[in-house]
Short mmCIF file of N, CA, C and O in Angstrom, two decimals:
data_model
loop_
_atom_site.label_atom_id
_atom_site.label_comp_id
_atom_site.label_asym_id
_atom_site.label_seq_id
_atom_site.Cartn_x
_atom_site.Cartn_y
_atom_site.Cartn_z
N UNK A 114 13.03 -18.80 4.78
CA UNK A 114 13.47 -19.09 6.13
C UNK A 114 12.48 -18.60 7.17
O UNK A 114 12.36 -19.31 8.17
N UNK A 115 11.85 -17.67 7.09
CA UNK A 115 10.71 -16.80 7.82
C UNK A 115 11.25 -15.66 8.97
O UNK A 115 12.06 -14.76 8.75
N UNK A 116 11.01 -15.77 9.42
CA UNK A 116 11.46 -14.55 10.26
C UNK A 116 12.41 -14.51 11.11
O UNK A 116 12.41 -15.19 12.13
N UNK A 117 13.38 -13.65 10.75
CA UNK A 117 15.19 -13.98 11.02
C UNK A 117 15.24 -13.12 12.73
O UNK A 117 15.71 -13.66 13.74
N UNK A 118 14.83 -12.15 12.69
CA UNK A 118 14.67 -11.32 14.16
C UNK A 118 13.80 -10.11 13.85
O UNK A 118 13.63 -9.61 12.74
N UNK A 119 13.27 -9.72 15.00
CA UNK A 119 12.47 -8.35 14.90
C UNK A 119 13.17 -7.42 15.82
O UNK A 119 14.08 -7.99 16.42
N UNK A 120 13.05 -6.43 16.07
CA UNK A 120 13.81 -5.19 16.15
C UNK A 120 12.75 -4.32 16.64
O UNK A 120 11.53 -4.34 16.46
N UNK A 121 13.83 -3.22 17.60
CA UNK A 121 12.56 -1.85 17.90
C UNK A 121 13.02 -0.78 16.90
O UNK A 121 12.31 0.20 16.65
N UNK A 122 14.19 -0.99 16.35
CA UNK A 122 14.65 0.10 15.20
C UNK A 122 14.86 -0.45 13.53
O UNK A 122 15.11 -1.57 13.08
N UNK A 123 14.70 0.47 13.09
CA UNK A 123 14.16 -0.09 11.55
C UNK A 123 15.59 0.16 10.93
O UNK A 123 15.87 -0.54 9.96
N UNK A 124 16.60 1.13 11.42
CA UNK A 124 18.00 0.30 11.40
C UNK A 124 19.20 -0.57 11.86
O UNK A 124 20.38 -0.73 11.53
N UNK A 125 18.13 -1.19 13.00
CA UNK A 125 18.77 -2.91 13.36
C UNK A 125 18.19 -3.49 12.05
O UNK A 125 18.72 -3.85 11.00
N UNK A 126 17.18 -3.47 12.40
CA UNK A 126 16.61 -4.52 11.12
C UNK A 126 17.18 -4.19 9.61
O UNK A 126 17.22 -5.18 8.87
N UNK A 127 17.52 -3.27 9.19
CA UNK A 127 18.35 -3.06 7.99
C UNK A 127 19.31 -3.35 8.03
O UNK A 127 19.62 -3.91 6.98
N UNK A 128 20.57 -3.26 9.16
CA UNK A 128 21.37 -3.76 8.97
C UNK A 128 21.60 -5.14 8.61
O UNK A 128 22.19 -5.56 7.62
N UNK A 129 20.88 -6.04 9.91
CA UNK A 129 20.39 -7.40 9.79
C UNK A 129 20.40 -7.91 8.24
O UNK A 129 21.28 -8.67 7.84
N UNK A 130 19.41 -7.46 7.43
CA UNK A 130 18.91 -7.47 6.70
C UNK A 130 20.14 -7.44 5.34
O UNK A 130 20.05 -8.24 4.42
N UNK A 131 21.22 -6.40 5.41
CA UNK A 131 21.96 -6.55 5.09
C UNK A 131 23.16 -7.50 4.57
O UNK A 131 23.86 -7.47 3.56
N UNK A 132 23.09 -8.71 6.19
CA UNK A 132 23.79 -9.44 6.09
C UNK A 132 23.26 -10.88 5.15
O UNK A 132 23.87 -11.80 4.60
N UNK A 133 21.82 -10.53 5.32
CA UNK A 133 21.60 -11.86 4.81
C UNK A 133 20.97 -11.36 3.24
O UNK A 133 20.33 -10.34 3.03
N UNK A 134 21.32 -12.31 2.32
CA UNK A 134 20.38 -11.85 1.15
C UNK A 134 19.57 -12.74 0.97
O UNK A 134 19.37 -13.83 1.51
N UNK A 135 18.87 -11.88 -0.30
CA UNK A 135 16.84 -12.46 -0.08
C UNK A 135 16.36 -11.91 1.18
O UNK A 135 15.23 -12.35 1.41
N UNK A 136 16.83 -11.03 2.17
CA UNK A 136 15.79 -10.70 2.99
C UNK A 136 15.34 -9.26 3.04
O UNK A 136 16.04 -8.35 2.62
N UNK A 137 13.87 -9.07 3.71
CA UNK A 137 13.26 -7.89 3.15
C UNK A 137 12.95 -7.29 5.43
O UNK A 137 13.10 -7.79 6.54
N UNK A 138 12.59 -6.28 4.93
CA UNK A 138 12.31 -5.51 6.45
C UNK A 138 10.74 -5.08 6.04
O UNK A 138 10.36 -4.49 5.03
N UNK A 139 9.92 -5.60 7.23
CA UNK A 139 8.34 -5.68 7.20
C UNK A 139 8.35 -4.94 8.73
O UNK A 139 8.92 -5.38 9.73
N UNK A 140 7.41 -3.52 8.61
CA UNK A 140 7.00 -3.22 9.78
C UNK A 140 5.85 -3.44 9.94
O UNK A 140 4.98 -3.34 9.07
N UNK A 141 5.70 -3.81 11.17
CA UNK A 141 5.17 -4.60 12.00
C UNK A 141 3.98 -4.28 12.22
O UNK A 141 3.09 -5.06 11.90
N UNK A 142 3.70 -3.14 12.79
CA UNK A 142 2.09 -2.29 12.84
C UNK A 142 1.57 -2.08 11.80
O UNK A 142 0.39 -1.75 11.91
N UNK A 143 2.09 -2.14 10.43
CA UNK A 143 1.88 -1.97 9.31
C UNK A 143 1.31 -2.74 8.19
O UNK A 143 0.32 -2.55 7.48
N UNK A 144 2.43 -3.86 8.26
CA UNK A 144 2.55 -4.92 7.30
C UNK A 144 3.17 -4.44 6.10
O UNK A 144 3.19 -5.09 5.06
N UNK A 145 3.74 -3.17 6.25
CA UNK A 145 4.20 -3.06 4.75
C UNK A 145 5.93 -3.54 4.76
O UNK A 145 6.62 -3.68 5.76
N UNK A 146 6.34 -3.72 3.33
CA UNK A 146 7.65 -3.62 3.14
C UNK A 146 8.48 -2.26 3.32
O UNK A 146 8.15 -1.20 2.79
N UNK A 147 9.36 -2.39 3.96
CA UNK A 147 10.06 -0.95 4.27
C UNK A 147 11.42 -1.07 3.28
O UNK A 147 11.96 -0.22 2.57
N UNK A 148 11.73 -2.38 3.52
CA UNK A 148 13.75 -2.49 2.78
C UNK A 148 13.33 -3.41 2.35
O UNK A 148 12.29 -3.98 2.65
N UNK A 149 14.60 -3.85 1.09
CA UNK A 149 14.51 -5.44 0.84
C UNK A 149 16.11 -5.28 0.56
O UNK A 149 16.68 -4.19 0.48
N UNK A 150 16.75 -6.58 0.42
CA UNK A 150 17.82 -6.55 0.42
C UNK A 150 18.45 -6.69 -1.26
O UNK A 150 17.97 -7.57 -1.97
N UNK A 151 19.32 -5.96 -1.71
CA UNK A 151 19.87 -5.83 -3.32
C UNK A 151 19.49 -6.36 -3.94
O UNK A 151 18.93 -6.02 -4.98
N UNK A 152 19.73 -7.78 -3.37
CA UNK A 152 19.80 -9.22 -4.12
C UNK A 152 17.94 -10.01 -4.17
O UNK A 152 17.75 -11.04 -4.83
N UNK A 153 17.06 -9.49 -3.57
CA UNK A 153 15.79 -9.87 -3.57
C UNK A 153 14.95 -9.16 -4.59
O UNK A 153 14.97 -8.03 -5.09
N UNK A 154 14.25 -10.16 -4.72
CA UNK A 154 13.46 -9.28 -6.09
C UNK A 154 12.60 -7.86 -6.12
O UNK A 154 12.57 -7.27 -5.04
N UNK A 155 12.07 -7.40 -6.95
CA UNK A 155 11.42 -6.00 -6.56
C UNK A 155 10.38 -6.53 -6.44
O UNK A 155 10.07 -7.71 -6.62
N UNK A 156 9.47 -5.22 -5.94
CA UNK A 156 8.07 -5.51 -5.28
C UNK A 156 7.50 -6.77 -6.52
O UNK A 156 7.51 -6.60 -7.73
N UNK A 157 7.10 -7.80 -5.90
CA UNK A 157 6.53 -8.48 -7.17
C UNK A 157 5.34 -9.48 -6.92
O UNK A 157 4.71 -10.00 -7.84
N UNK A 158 5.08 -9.71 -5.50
CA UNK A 158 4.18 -10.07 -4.99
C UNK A 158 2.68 -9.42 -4.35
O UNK A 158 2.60 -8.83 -3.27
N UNK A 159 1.79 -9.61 -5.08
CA UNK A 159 0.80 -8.47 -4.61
C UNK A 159 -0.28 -9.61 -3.76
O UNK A 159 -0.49 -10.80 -4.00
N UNK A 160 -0.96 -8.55 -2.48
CA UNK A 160 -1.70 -9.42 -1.58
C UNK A 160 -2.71 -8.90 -2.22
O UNK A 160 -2.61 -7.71 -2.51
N UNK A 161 -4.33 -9.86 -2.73
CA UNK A 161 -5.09 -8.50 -2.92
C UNK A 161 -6.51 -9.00 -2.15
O UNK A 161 -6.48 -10.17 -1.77
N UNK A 162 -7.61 -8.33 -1.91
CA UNK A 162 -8.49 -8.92 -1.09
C UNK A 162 -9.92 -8.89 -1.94
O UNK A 162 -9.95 -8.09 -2.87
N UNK A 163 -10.96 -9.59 -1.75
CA UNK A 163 -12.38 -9.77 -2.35
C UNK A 163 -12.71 -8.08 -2.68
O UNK A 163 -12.86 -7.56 -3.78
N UNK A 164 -12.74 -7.55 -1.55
CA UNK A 164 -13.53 -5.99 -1.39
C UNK A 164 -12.79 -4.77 -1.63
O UNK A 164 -13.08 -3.73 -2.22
N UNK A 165 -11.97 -5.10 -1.13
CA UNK A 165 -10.89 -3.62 -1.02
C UNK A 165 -9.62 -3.81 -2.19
O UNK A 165 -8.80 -2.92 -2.42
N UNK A 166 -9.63 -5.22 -2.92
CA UNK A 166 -8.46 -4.76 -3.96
C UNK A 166 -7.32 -4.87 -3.48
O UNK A 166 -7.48 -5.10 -2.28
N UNK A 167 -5.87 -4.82 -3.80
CA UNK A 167 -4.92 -4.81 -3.45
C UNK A 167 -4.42 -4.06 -2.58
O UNK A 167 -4.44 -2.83 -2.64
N UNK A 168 -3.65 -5.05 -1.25
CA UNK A 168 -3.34 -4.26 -0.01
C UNK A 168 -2.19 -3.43 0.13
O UNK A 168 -1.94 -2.27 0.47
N UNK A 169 -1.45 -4.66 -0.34
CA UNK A 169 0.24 -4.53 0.23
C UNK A 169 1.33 -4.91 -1.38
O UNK A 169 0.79 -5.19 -2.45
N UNK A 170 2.46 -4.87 -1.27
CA UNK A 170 3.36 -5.61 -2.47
C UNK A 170 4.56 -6.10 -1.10
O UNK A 170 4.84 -5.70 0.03
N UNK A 171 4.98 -7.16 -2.01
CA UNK A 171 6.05 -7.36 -1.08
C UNK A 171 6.95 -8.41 -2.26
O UNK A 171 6.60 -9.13 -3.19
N UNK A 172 8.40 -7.99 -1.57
CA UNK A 172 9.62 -8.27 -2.99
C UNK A 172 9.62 -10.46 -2.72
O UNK A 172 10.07 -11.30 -3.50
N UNK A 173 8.98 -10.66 -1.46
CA UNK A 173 9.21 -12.42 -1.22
C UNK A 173 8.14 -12.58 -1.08
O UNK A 173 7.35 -11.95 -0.38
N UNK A 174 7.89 -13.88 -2.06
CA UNK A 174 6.50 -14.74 -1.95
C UNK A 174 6.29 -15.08 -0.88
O UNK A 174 5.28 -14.54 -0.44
N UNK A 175 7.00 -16.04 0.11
CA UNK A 175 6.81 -15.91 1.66
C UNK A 175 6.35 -15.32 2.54
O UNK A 175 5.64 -15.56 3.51
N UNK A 176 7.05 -14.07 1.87
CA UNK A 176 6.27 -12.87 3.01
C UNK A 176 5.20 -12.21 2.83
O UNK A 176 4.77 -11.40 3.66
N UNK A 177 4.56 -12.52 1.52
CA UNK A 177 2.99 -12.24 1.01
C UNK A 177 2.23 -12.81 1.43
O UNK A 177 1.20 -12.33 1.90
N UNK A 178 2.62 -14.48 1.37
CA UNK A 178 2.19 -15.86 1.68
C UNK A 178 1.56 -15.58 3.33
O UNK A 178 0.42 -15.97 3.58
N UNK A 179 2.30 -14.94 4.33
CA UNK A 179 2.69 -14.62 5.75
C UNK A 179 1.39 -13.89 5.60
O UNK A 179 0.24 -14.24 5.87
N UNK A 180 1.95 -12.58 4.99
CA UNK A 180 0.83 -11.43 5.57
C UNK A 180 -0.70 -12.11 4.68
O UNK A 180 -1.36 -12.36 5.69
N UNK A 181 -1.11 -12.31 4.15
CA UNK A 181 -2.04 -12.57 3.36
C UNK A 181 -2.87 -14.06 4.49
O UNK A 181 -4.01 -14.49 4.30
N UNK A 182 -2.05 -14.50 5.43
CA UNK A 182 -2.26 -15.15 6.04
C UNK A 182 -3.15 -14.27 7.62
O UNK A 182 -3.60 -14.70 8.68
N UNK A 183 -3.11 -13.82 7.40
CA UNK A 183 -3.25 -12.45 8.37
C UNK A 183 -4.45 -12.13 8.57
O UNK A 183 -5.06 -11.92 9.62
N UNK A 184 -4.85 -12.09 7.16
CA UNK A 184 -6.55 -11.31 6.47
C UNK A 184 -7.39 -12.30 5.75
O UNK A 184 -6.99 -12.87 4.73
N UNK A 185 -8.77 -12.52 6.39
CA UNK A 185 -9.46 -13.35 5.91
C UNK A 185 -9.70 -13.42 4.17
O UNK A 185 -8.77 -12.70 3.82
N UNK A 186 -10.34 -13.82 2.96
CA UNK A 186 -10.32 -13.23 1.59
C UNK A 186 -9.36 -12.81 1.45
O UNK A 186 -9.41 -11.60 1.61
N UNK A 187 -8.26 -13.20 1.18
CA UNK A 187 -7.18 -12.74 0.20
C UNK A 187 -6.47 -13.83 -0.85
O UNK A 187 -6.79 -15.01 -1.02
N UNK A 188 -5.55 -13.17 -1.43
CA UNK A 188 -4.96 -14.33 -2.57
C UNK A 188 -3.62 -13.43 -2.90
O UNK A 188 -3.62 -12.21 -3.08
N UNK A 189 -2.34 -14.43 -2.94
CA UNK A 189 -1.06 -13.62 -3.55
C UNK A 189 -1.33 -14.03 -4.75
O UNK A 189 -1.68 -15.13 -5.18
N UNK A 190 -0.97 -12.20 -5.68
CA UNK A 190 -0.69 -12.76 -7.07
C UNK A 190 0.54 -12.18 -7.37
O UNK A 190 1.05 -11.22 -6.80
N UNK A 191 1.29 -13.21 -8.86
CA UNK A 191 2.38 -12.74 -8.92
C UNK A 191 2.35 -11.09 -10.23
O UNK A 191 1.54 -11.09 -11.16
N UNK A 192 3.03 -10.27 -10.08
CA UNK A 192 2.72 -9.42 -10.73
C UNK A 192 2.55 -9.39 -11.93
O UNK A 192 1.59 -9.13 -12.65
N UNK A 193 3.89 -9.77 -12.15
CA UNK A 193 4.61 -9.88 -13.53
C UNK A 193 3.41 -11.26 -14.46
O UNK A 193 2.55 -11.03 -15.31
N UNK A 194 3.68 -12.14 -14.06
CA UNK A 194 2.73 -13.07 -14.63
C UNK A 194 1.56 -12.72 -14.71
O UNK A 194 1.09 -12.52 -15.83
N UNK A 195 0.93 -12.59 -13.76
CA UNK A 195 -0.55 -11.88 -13.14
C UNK A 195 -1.27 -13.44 -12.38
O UNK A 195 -2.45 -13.50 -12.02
N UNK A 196 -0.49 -14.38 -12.28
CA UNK A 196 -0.93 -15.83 -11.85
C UNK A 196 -1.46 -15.46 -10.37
O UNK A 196 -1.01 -14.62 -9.59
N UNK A 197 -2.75 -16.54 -10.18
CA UNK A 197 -2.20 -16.40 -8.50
C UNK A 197 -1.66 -17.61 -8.01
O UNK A 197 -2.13 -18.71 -8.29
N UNK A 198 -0.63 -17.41 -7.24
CA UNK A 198 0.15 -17.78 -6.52
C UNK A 198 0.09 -18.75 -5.11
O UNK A 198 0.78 -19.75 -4.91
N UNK A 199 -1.06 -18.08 -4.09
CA UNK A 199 -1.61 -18.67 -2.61
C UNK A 199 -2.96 -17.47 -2.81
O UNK A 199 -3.23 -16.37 -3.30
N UNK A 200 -3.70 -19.00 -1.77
CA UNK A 200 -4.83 -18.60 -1.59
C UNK A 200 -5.13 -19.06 -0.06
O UNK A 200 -4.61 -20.03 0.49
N UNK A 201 -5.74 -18.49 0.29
CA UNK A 201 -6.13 -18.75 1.88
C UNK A 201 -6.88 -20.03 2.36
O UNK A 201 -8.05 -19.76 2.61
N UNK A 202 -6.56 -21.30 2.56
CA UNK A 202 -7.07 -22.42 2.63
C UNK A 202 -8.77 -22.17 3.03
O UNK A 202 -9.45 -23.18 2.88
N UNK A 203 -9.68 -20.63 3.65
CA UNK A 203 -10.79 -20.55 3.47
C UNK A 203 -11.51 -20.09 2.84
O UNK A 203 -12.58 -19.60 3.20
N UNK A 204 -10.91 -20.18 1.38
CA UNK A 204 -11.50 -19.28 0.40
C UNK A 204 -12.13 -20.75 -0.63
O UNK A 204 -13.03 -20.71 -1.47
N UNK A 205 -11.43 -21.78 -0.27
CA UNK A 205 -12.17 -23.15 -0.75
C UNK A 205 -11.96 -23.57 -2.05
O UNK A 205 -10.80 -23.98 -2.11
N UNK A 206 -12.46 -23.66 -3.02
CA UNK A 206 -12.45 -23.91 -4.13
C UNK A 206 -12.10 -22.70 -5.62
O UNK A 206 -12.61 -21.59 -5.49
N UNK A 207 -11.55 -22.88 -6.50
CA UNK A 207 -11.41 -21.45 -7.32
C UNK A 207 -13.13 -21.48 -8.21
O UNK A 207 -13.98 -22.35 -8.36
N UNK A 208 -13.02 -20.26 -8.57
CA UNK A 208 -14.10 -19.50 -8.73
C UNK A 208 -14.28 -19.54 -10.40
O UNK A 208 -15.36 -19.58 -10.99
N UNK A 209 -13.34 -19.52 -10.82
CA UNK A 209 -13.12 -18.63 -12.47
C UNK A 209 -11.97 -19.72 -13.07
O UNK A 209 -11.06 -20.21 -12.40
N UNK A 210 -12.14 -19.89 -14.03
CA UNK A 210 -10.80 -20.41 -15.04
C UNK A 210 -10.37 -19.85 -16.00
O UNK A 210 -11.17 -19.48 -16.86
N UNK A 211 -9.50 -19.69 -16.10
CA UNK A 211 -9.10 -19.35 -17.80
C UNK A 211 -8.39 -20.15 -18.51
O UNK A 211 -7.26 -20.58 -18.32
N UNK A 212 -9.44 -20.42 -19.73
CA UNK A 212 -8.88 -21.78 -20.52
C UNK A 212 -8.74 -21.37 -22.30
O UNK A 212 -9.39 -20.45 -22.79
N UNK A 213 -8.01 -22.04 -22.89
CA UNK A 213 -7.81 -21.84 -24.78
C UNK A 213 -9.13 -21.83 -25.34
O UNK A 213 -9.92 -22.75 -25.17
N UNK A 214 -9.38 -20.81 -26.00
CA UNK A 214 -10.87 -20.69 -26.71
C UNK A 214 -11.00 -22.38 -27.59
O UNK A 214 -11.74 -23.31 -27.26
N UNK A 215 -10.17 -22.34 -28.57
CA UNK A 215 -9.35 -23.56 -29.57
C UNK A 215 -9.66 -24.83 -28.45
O UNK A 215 -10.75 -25.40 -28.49
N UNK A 216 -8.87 -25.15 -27.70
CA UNK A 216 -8.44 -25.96 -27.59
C UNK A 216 -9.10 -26.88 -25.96
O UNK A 216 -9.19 -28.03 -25.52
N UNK A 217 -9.41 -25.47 -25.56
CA UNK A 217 -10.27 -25.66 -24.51
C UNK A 217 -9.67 -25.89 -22.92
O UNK A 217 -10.22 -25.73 -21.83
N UNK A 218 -8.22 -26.36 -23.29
CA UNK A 218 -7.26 -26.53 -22.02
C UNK A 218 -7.44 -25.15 -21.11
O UNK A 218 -7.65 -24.10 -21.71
N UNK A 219 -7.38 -25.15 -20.07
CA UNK A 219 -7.20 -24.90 -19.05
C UNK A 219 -5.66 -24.14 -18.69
O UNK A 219 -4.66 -24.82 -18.45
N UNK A 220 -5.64 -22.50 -18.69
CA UNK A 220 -4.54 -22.14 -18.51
C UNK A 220 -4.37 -21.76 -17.03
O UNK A 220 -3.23 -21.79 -16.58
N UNK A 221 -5.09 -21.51 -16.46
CA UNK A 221 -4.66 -21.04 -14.75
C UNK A 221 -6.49 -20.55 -14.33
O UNK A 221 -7.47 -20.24 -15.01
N UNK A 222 -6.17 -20.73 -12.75
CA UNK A 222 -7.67 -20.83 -11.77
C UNK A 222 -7.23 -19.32 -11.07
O UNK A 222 -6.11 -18.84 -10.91
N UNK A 223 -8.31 -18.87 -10.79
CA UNK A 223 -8.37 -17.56 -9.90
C UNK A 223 -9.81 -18.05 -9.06
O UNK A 223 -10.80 -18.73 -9.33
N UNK A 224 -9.35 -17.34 -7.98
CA UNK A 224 -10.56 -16.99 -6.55
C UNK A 224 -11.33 -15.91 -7.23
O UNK A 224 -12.55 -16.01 -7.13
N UNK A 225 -10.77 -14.68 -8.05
CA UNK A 225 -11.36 -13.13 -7.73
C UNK A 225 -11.63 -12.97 -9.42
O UNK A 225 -10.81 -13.52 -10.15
N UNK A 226 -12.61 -12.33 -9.95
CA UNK A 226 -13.01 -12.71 -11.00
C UNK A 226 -11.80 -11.16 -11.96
O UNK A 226 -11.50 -11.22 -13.16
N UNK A 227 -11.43 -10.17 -11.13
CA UNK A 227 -10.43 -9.18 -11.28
C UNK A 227 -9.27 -10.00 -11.81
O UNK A 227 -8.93 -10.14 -12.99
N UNK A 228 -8.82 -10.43 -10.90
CA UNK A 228 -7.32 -11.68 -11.11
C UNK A 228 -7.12 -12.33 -12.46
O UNK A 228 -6.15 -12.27 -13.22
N UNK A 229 -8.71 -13.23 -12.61
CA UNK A 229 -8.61 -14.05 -13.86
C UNK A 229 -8.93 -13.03 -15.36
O UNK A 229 -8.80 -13.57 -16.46
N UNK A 230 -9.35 -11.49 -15.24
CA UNK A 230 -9.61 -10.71 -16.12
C UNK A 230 -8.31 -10.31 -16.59
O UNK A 230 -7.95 -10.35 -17.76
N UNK A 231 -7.50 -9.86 -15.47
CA UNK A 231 -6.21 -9.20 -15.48
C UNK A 231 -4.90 -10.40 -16.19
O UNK A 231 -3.92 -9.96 -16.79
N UNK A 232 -5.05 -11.38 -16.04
CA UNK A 232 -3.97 -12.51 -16.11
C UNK A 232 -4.74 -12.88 -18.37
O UNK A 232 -4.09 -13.08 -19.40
N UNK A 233 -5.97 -12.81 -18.18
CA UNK A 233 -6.83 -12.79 -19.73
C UNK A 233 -6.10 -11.68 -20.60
O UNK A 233 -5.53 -11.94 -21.66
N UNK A 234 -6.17 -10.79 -20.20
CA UNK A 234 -5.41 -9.24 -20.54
C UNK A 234 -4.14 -9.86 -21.21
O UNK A 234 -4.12 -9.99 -22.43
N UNK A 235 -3.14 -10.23 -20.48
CA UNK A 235 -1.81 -11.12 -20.94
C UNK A 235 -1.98 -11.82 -22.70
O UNK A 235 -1.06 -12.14 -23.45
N UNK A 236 -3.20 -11.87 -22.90
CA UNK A 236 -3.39 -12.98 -24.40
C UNK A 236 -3.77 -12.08 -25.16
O UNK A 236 -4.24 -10.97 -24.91
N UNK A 237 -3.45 -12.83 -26.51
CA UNK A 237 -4.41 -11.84 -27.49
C UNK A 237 -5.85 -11.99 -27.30
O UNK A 237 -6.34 -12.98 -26.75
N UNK A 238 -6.68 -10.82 -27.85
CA UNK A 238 -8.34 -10.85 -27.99
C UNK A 238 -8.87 -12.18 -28.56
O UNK A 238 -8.56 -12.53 -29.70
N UNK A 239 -9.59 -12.86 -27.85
CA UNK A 239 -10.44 -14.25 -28.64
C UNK A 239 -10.47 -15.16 -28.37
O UNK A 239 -11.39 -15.97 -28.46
N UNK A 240 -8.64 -15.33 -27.66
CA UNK A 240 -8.40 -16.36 -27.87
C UNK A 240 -7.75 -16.95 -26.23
O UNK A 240 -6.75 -17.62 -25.98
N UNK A 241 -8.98 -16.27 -25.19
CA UNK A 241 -8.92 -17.09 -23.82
C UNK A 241 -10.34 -17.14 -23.61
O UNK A 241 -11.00 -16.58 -24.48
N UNK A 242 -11.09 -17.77 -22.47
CA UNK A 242 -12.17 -17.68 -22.30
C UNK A 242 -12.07 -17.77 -20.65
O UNK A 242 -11.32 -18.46 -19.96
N UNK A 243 -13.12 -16.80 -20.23
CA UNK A 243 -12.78 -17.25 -18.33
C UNK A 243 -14.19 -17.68 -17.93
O UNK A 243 -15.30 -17.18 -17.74
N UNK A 244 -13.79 -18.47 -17.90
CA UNK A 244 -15.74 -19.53 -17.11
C UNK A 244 -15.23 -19.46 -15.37
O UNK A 244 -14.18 -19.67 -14.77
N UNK A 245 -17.18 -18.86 -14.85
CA UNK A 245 -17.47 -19.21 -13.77
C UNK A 245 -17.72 -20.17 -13.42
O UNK A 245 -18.58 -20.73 -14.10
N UNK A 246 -17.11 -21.03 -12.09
CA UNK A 246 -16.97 -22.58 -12.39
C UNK A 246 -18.27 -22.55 -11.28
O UNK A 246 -18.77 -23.66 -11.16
N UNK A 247 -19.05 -21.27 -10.26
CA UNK A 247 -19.61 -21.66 -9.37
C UNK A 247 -21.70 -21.66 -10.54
O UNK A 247 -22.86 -21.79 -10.16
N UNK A 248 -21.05 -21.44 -11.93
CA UNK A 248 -22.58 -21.47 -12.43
C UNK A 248 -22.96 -22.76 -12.70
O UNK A 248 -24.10 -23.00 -13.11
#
């Protein structure tokens, strides 16, 4: 839905927050997650950037999607999977693949060559391969 109201107290916004589920409380000067509501998932969205690595977590893809929108070089990944998720329409083309040693298909694209190492990690030894697509 995106952004329901903002608040000068971080228990308006919790309450708020309360009423509706799926929603999380993001301060503002910050960008971090402060609350999320019962029913929303746990931290599971990570923003992470070219240089500095992972910024923020946040429990809604949306609101990763948002802040990650924010900062030039970034990419949401999902945790649990290790996929990424959004990428910043100026980051252009993906960088890295990871595809079946066997078979050669194509399992998922990363921007950050970290991302597509970390999501490789997920398989057994041998049997992924991650090609630089910019060689």
């Amino acid at each position: 839905m995106g952004v329901i109201g903002e608040f000068n107290f971080d228990y308006l916004a919790r309450a708020m927050s309360q009423i509706n589920p799926y929603t999380i409380v993001i301060e503002k000067s910050s960008g971090k997650q402060i609350y999320k509501h019962p029913e929303a998932n746990e931290l599971q969205y990570e923003v992470h950037h070219t240089k500095h690595g992972k910024l923020t977590t946040f429990s809604l893809l949306l609101a990763a999607k948002r802040y990650s929108n924010n900062w030039q070089n970034t990419v949401v990944i999902d945790k649990v999977t290790k996929k990424q998720m959004y990428a910043r329409k100026d980051l252009g083309w993906y960088n890295y693949a990871v595809r079946n040693k066997k078979t050669g298909e194509p399992i998922a694209s990363f921007h950050f060559l970290p991302n597509a190492e970390d999501f490789a990690k997920k398989y057994r030894e041998g049997t992924v391969v991650i090609d630089n697509l910019n060689d």
